[in-house]
Amino acid sequence: MDAAKRGFPPVVDAKTCVLILGSLPGDASLAAGQYYGHPRNAFWRLMEGVIDAPLVVRAYEDRLVTLLAHGVGLWDVIETARRPGSLDAAIREPAANDLMALIDTLPALRLVAFNGGTAGRLGGRLIGTRVSTLALPSSSPAYAARTFAQKAAAWAALRDGLADTYSRPHPEPVEGPGRPPRRGRPAPRQP
């Protein structure tokens, strides 16, 4: 049987107002140690259109800093699962991340967006109606039912969750191997 695959820690900070949740990183992303690391995954191009800032040309750590500066955080619904290959349809024995524990640490959060159907189905059950959610077409190259332009039109709805962040200036990421302000497991909930 395949070994369990484990996702990445969340990329968030106290100013995160939109949290984008995928299902579980694919093999190319896991090998690269990066969210959306497959070269044909459209995530970074889609987000360039949403936040109107260059991402694809930046180093990975600078991409994360730029997303955070625009109020966007990343994580996955699934913490661990068995899955041969990278297709969501092959996911077996998923164990969910504690989404509500993370959400409770994000005071500015207004919207949770699900990148793809699997993330939406599993994550929607975990979150319920506690926070506004948005289902997005998958940025994965395996999801070819929509063109890039159609995906970009759907992803543009993320701007509503970021509306007031466009009125504030955003710092440009530091060139080089900068680290985002916070990457790690959410703090345990206090009684």
mmCIF file of C-alpha atoms in Angstrom:
data_model
loop_
_atom_site.group_PDB
_atom_site.id
_atom_site.type_symbol
_atom_site.label_atom_id
_atom_site.label_comp_id
_atom_site.label_asym_id
_atom_site.label_seq_id
_atom_site.Cartn_x
_atom_site.Cartn_y
_atom_site.Cartn_z
ATOM 1 C CA MET A 1 0.000 0.000 0.000
ATOM 2 C CA ASP A 2 1.159 3.560 -0.694
ATOM 3 C CA ALA A 3 2.663 5.519 2.178
ATOM 4 C CA ALA A 4 0.552 8.341 3.556
ATOM 5 C CA LYS A 5 1.190 11.729 1.986
ATOM 6 C CA ARG A 6 1.275 14.773 4.249
ATOM 7 C CA GLY A 7 0.417 18.328 3.243
ATOM 8 C CA PHE A 8 2.163 21.552 4.168
ATOM 9 C CA PRO A 9 1.666 23.880 7.137
ATOM 10 C CA PRO A 10 -0.668 26.838 6.648
ATOM 11 C CA VAL A 11 0.637 30.109 5.231
ATOM 12 C CA VAL A 12 -1.342 32.770 7.093
ATOM 13 C CA ASP A 13 -0.950 35.813 9.305
ATOM 14 C CA ALA A 14 -3.244 38.011 11.392
ATOM 15 C CA LYS A 15 -4.217 40.051 8.289
ATOM 16 C CA THR A 16 -5.408 37.039 6.268
ATOM 17 C CA CYS A 17 -8.906 37.878 5.045
ATOM 18 C CA VAL A 18 -9.194 35.202 2.325
ATOM 19 C CA LEU A 19 -8.062 31.632 2.992
ATOM 20 C CA ILE A 20 -7.700 29.396 -0.070
ATOM 21 C CA LEU A 21 -7.954 25.695 0.712
ATOM 22 C CA GLY A 22 -6.836 22.982 -1.688
ATOM 23 C CA SER A 23 -7.382 19.267 -1.153
ATOM 24 C CA LEU A 24 -3.868 17.778 -0.744
ATOM 25 C CA PRO A 25 -0.686 18.734 -2.622
ATOM 26 C CA GLY A 26 0.075 16.596 -5.664
ATOM 27 C CA ASP A 27 3.302 14.677 -6.145
ATOM 28 C CA ALA A 28 5.072 17.508 -8.024
ATOM 29 C CA SER A 29 4.194 19.976 -5.252
ATOM 30 C CA LEU A 30 5.292 17.561 -2.533
ATOM 31 C CA ALA A 31 8.593 16.918 -4.339
ATOM 32 C CA ALA A 32 9.199 20.664 -4.705
ATOM 33 C CA GLY A 33 8.050 21.407 -1.146
ATOM 34 C CA GLN A 34 5.775 24.126 -2.525
ATOM 35 C CA TYR A 35 2.081 24.845 -2.686
ATOM 36 C CA TYR A 36 0.955 24.553 -6.315
ATOM 37 C CA GLY A 37 4.411 23.433 -7.420
ATOM 38 C CA HIS A 38 3.359 21.623 -10.610
ATOM 39 C CA PRO A 39 4.580 23.784 -13.505
ATOM 40 C CA ARG A 40 1.229 23.466 -15.311
ATOM 41 C CA ASN A 41 -0.939 24.279 -12.292
ATOM 42 C CA ALA A 42 -2.660 27.603 -13.025
ATOM 43 C CA PHE A 43 -2.880 28.753 -9.389
ATOM 44 C CA TRP A 44 -0.148 31.403 -9.503
ATOM 45 C CA ARG A 45 -1.363 32.803 -12.840
ATOM 46 C CA LEU A 46 -4.936 32.916 -11.531
ATOM 47 C CA MET A 47 -3.841 34.731 -8.382
ATOM 48 C CA GLU A 48 -1.867 37.265 -10.431
ATOM 49 C CA GLY A 49 -5.184 38.280 -11.967
ATOM 50 C CA VAL A 50 -6.941 38.384 -8.601
ATOM 51 C CA ILE A 51 -4.416 40.555 -6.741
ATOM 52 C CA ASP A 52 -3.016 42.379 -9.795
ATOM 53 C CA ALA A 53 0.583 41.660 -8.816
ATOM 54 C CA PRO A 54 3.280 39.534 -10.469
ATOM 55 C CA LEU A 55 3.722 36.104 -8.912
ATOM 56 C CA VAL A 56 4.924 33.645 -11.557
ATOM 57 C CA VAL A 57 8.248 35.461 -12.035
ATOM 58 C CA ARG A 58 8.967 35.596 -8.297
ATOM 59 C CA ALA A 59 10.800 33.048 -6.186
ATOM 60 C CA TYR A 60 8.440 30.793 -4.230
ATOM 61 C CA GLU A 61 9.001 32.442 -0.833
ATOM 62 C CA ASP A 62 8.378 35.867 -2.391
ATOM 63 C CA ARG A 63 5.122 34.560 -3.858
ATOM 64 C CA LEU A 64 3.987 33.616 -0.362
ATOM 65 C CA VAL A 65 5.004 36.994 1.058
ATOM 66 C CA THR A 66 3.112 38.739 -1.750
ATOM 67 C CA LEU A 67 -0.046 36.709 -1.125
ATOM 68 C CA LEU A 68 0.120 37.505 2.591
ATOM 69 C CA ALA A 69 0.652 41.196 1.850
ATOM 70 C CA HIS A 70 -2.600 41.090 -0.134
ATOM 71 C CA GLY A 71 -4.524 39.314 2.639
ATOM 72 C CA VAL A 72 -4.458 35.832 1.080
ATOM 73 C CA GLY A 73 -3.561 32.679 3.015
ATOM 74 C CA LEU A 74 -3.101 29.069 1.896
ATOM 75 C CA TRP A 75 -3.696 25.654 3.375
ATOM 76 C CA ASP A 76 -5.281 22.317 2.501
ATOM 77 C CA VAL A 77 -8.364 20.523 3.764
ATOM 78 C CA ILE A 78 -6.523 17.198 4.064
ATOM 79 C CA GLU A 79 -3.568 16.794 6.407
ATOM 80 C CA THR A 80 -2.674 13.226 5.372
ATOM 81 C CA ALA A 81 -4.038 10.628 2.979
ATOM 82 C CA ARG A 82 -3.007 7.659 0.897
ATOM 83 C CA ARG A 83 -3.031 8.416 -2.794
ATOM 84 C CA PRO A 84 -1.210 6.802 -5.686
ATOM 85 C CA GLY A 85 -0.331 9.654 -8.020
ATOM 86 C CA SER A 86 -1.849 13.107 -7.750
ATOM 87 C CA LEU A 87 -5.513 12.788 -8.694
ATOM 88 C CA ASP A 88 -8.051 13.686 -6.017
ATOM 89 C CA ALA A 89 -10.217 10.771 -7.138
ATOM 90 C CA ALA A 90 -7.494 8.416 -5.864
ATOM 91 C CA ILE A 91 -7.444 9.849 -2.305
ATOM 92 C CA ARG A 92 -7.965 7.160 0.340
ATOM 93 C CA GLU A 93 -8.075 7.365 4.133
ATOM 94 C CA PRO A 94 -8.044 11.166 4.331
ATOM 95 C CA ALA A 95 -7.413 12.787 7.704
ATOM 96 C CA ALA A 96 -8.548 16.404 7.805
ATOM 97 C CA ASN A 97 -6.616 19.403 9.031
ATOM 98 C CA ASP A 98 -8.204 21.208 11.982
ATOM 99 C CA LEU A 99 -9.645 23.988 9.852
ATOM 100 C CA MET A 100 -11.735 25.522 12.618
ATOM 101 C CA ALA A 101 -8.721 25.810 14.928
ATOM 102 C CA LEU A 102 -6.919 27.781 12.221
ATOM 103 C CA ILE A 103 -9.970 29.882 11.366
ATOM 104 C CA ASP A 104 -10.304 30.822 15.036
ATOM 105 C CA THR A 105 -6.800 32.376 14.880
ATOM 106 C CA LEU A 106 -7.613 34.626 11.894
ATOM 107 C CA PRO A 107 -9.404 37.764 13.148
ATOM 108 C CA ALA A 108 -9.627 39.418 9.707
ATOM 109 C CA LEU A 109 -10.934 36.328 7.857
ATOM 110 C CA ARG A 110 -13.975 37.033 5.674
ATOM 111 C CA LEU A 111 -13.913 34.249 3.101
ATOM 112 C CA VAL A 112 -12.756 30.656 2.728
ATOM 113 C CA ALA A 113 -12.346 29.629 -0.909
ATOM 114 C CA PHE A 114 -12.087 26.007 -1.985
ATOM 115 C CA ASN A 115 -9.757 25.255 -4.890
ATOM 116 C CA GLY A 116 -11.635 22.426 -6.597
ATOM 117 C CA GLY A 117 -14.515 20.077 -5.923
ATOM 118 C CA THR A 118 -12.792 17.716 -3.495
ATOM 119 C CA ALA A 119 -11.650 20.582 -1.272
ATOM 120 C CA GLY A 120 -15.153 22.051 -1.426
ATOM 121 C CA ARG A 121 -16.954 18.830 -0.544
ATOM 122 C CA LEU A 122 -14.685 17.863 2.341
ATOM 123 C CA GLY A 123 -13.964 21.363 3.609
ATOM 124 C CA GLY A 124 -17.557 22.514 3.380
ATOM 125 C CA ARG A 125 -18.595 19.760 5.774
ATOM 126 C CA LEU A 126 -15.897 20.759 8.258
ATOM 127 C CA ILE A 127 -16.559 24.497 8.176
ATOM 128 C CA GLY A 128 -20.333 24.539 7.819
ATOM 129 C CA THR A 129 -21.838 28.029 7.842
ATOM 130 C CA ARG A 130 -19.487 29.620 10.361
ATOM 131 C CA VAL A 131 -17.686 31.636 7.680
ATOM 132 C CA SER A 132 -18.541 32.614 4.099
ATOM 133 C CA THR A 133 -17.267 30.124 1.539
ATOM 134 C CA LEU A 134 -16.716 30.119 -2.201
ATOM 135 C CA ALA A 135 -16.263 27.093 -4.462
ATOM 136 C CA LEU A 136 -13.731 27.680 -7.240
ATOM 137 C CA PRO A 137 -12.900 25.570 -10.283
ATOM 138 C CA SER A 138 -9.692 23.653 -9.688
ATOM 139 C CA SER A 139 -6.438 25.266 -10.777
ATOM 140 C CA SER A 140 -5.050 21.772 -11.441
ATOM 141 C CA PRO A 141 -3.952 20.876 -14.969
ATOM 142 C CA ALA A 142 -6.020 17.689 -14.554
ATOM 143 C CA TYR A 143 -9.220 19.787 -14.504
ATOM 144 C CA ALA A 144 -9.657 20.646 -18.169
ATOM 145 C CA ALA A 145 -13.445 21.117 -18.178
ATOM 146 C CA ARG A 146 -12.906 24.899 -18.183
ATOM 147 C CA THR A 147 -10.486 27.078 -20.089
ATOM 148 C CA PHE A 148 -8.033 29.314 -18.276
ATOM 149 C CA ALA A 149 -10.214 32.336 -19.119
ATOM 150 C CA GLN A 150 -13.267 30.652 -17.597
ATOM 151 C CA LYS A 151 -11.316 29.751 -14.470
ATOM 152 C CA ALA A 152 -9.962 33.316 -14.221
ATOM 153 C CA ALA A 153 -13.490 34.736 -14.434
ATOM 154 C CA ALA A 154 -14.613 32.496 -11.566
ATOM 155 C CA TRP A 155 -11.513 33.215 -9.462
ATOM 156 C CA ALA A 156 -12.094 36.981 -9.873
ATOM 157 C CA ALA A 157 -14.846 36.589 -7.241
ATOM 158 C CA LEU A 158 -12.041 36.407 -4.655
ATOM 159 C CA ARG A 159 -11.669 40.164 -5.049
ATOM 160 C CA ASP A 160 -14.887 40.636 -3.070
ATOM 161 C CA GLY A 161 -13.222 39.097 -0.018
ATOM 162 C CA LEU A 162 -10.196 41.323 -0.547
ATOM 163 C CA ALA A 163 -12.147 44.516 -1.307
ATOM 164 C CA ASP A 164 -10.694 46.789 1.354
ATOM 165 C CA THR A 165 -7.157 45.469 0.929
ATOM 166 C CA TYR A 166 -6.962 47.240 -2.440
ATOM 167 C CA SER A 167 -7.261 50.636 -0.752
ATOM 168 C CA ARG A 168 -4.147 50.038 1.380
ATOM 169 C CA PRO A 169 -0.563 50.096 0.087
ATOM 170 C CA HIS A 170 1.164 46.735 0.159
ATOM 171 C CA PRO A 171 4.856 46.267 0.834
ATOM 172 C CA GLU A 172 6.822 44.601 -1.904
ATOM 173 C CA PRO A 173 8.487 41.367 -0.812
ATOM 174 C CA VAL A 174 12.166 41.513 -0.031
ATOM 175 C CA GLU A 175 14.265 40.105 -2.833
ATOM 176 C CA GLY A 176 15.981 36.840 -2.032
ATOM 177 C CA PRO A 177 15.035 33.965 0.206
ATOM 178 C CA GLY A 178 12.651 35.863 2.521
ATOM 179 C CA ARG A 179 10.300 33.902 4.755
ATOM 180 C CA PRO A 180 6.637 34.672 5.279
ATOM 181 C CA PRO A 181 5.772 36.027 8.718
ATOM 182 C CA ARG A 182 4.079 32.847 9.948
ATOM 183 C CA ARG A 183 4.186 29.300 8.730
ATOM 184 C CA GLY A 184 3.224 26.528 11.049
ATOM 185 C CA ARG A 185 0.491 24.668 12.779
ATOM 186 C CA PRO A 186 -2.241 26.771 14.312
ATOM 187 C CA ALA A 187 -1.841 27.434 17.993
ATOM 188 C CA PRO A 188 -3.890 25.189 20.256
ATOM 189 C CA ARG A 189 -7.227 26.627 21.240
ATOM 190 C CA GLN A 190 -7.313 28.173 24.682
ATOM 191 C CA PRO A 191 -10.128 27.146 27.043
#
